Amino acid sequence: MGDLHSGKKYACQSALVYQSVVLFGQVVRIEEESRKEWLFDALLEKYGNPEWTFEKRGLSNYA
């Protein structure tokens, strides 16, 4: 896994650089704003830079 590149305005516009990815399982679309926010917060806590800040609005278009 490579670096995490910060999104322009929202956290969900960030990108995690991978050389390859293999996934198994079932995909489920997340509809609830609070669950989307939790997911992006967890990813940024693990891989992000603590100095980054993002607006919380606009998650309905992602994930």
PDB file of C-alpha atoms in Angstrom:
ATOM      1  CA  MET A   1       0.000   0.000   0.000  1.00  0.00           C
ATOM      2  CA  GLY A   2       1.212   3.481  -0.855  1.00  0.00           C
ATOM      3  CA  ASP A   3       0.503   6.979   0.382  1.00  0.00           C
ATOM      4  CA  LEU A   4      -2.854   8.573   1.100  1.00  0.00           C
ATOM      5  CA  HIS A   5      -3.466  11.649  -1.054  1.00  0.00           C
ATOM      6  CA  SER A   6      -5.675  14.304   0.521  1.00  0.00           C
ATOM      7  CA  GLY A   7      -8.995  15.208  -1.116  1.00  0.00           C
ATOM      8  CA  LYS A   8      -9.572  18.761  -2.294  1.00  0.00           C
ATOM      9  CA  LYS A   9     -12.600  19.668  -0.198  1.00  0.00           C
ATOM     10  CA  TYR A  10     -14.072  16.493   1.312  1.00  0.00           C
ATOM     11  CA  ALA A  11     -12.401  13.525   2.948  1.00  0.00           C
ATOM     12  CA  CYS A  12     -14.200  11.147   0.597  1.00  0.00           C
ATOM     13  CA  GLN A  13     -12.299  12.708  -2.325  1.00  0.00           C
ATOM     14  CA  SER A  14      -9.019  11.410  -0.906  1.00  0.00           C
ATOM     15  CA  ALA A  15      -7.230   8.529  -2.611  1.00  0.00           C
ATOM     16  CA  LEU A  16      -5.232   5.661  -1.173  1.00  0.00           C
ATOM     17  CA  VAL A  17      -2.584   4.446  -3.636  1.00  0.00           C
ATOM     18  CA  TYR A  18      -2.401   0.676  -4.133  1.00  0.00           C
ATOM     19  CA  GLN A  19      -0.191  -1.435  -6.345  1.00  0.00           C
ATOM     20  CA  SER A  20      -2.846  -4.159  -6.443  1.00  0.00           C
ATOM     21  CA  VAL A  21      -6.028  -5.140  -4.656  1.00  0.00           C
ATOM     22  CA  VAL A  22      -7.833  -8.481  -4.342  1.00  0.00           C
ATOM     23  CA  LEU A  23     -11.252  -8.544  -2.681  1.00  0.00           C
ATOM     24  CA  PHE A  24     -13.645 -11.353  -1.829  1.00  0.00           C
ATOM     25  CA  GLY A  25     -17.147 -11.036  -0.421  1.00  0.00           C
ATOM     26  CA  GLN A  26     -20.376  -9.174  -0.954  1.00  0.00           C
ATOM     27  CA  VAL A  27     -20.587  -5.461  -1.733  1.00  0.00           C
ATOM     28  CA  VAL A  28     -23.169  -3.449   0.205  1.00  0.00           C
ATOM     29  CA  ARG A  29     -23.900   0.185  -0.648  1.00  0.00           C
ATOM     30  CA  ILE A  30     -23.855   2.427   2.435  1.00  0.00           C
ATOM     31  CA  GLU A  31     -26.841   4.795   2.371  1.00  0.00           C
ATOM     32  CA  GLU A  32     -26.773   6.324   5.879  1.00  0.00           C
ATOM     33  CA  GLU A  33     -24.753   9.541   6.163  1.00  0.00           C
ATOM     34  CA  SER A  34     -23.553   8.639   9.689  1.00  0.00           C
ATOM     35  CA  ARG A  35     -22.131   5.282   8.520  1.00  0.00           C
ATOM     36  CA  LYS A  36     -20.363   6.933   5.575  1.00  0.00           C
ATOM     37  CA  GLU A  37     -18.872   9.536   7.898  1.00  0.00           C
ATOM     38  CA  TRP A  38     -17.694   6.794  10.287  1.00  0.00           C
ATOM     39  CA  LEU A  39     -16.032   4.893   7.424  1.00  0.00           C
ATOM     40  CA  PHE A  40     -14.116   7.888   6.076  1.00  0.00           C
ATOM     41  CA  ASP A  41     -13.134   9.015   9.589  1.00  0.00           C
ATOM     42  CA  ALA A  42     -11.764   5.530  10.352  1.00  0.00           C
ATOM     43  CA  LEU A  43      -9.744   5.437   7.109  1.00  0.00           C
ATOM     44  CA  LEU A  44      -8.296   8.890   7.735  1.00  0.00           C
ATOM     45  CA  GLU A  45      -7.470   8.065  11.351  1.00  0.00           C
ATOM     46  CA  LYS A  46      -5.478   5.029  10.236  1.00  0.00           C
ATOM     47  CA  TYR A  47      -3.862   6.319   7.028  1.00  0.00           C
ATOM     48  CA  GLY A  48      -4.284  10.105   6.946  1.00  0.00           C
ATOM     49  CA  ASN A  49      -2.369  13.130   8.096  1.00  0.00           C
ATOM     50  CA  PRO A  50      -3.688  14.665  11.374  1.00  0.00           C
ATOM     51  CA  GLU A  51      -3.227  18.162   9.902  1.00  0.00           C
ATOM     52  CA  TRP A  52      -5.823  17.599   7.144  1.00  0.00           C
ATOM     53  CA  THR A  53      -9.298  19.067   7.631  1.00  0.00           C
ATOM     54  CA  PHE A  54     -12.408  18.454   5.543  1.00  0.00           C
ATOM     55  CA  GLU A  55     -15.978  19.636   5.310  1.00  0.00           C
ATOM     56  CA  LYS A  56     -18.531  17.077   6.528  1.00  0.00           C
ATOM     57  CA  ARG A  57     -21.183  17.892   3.902  1.00  0.00           C
ATOM     58  CA  GLY A  58     -21.564  16.123   0.584  1.00  0.00           C
ATOM     59  CA  LEU A  59     -21.070  12.481   1.550  1.00  0.00           C
ATOM     60  CA  SER A  60     -24.336  11.385  -0.115  1.00  0.00           C
ATOM     61  CA  ASN A  61     -22.560  11.331  -3.497  1.00  0.00           C
ATOM     62  CA  TYR A  62     -19.912   8.833  -2.368  1.00  0.00           C
ATOM     63  CA  ALA A  63     -19.573   5.243  -1.149  1.00  0.00           C
TER      64      ALA A  63
END
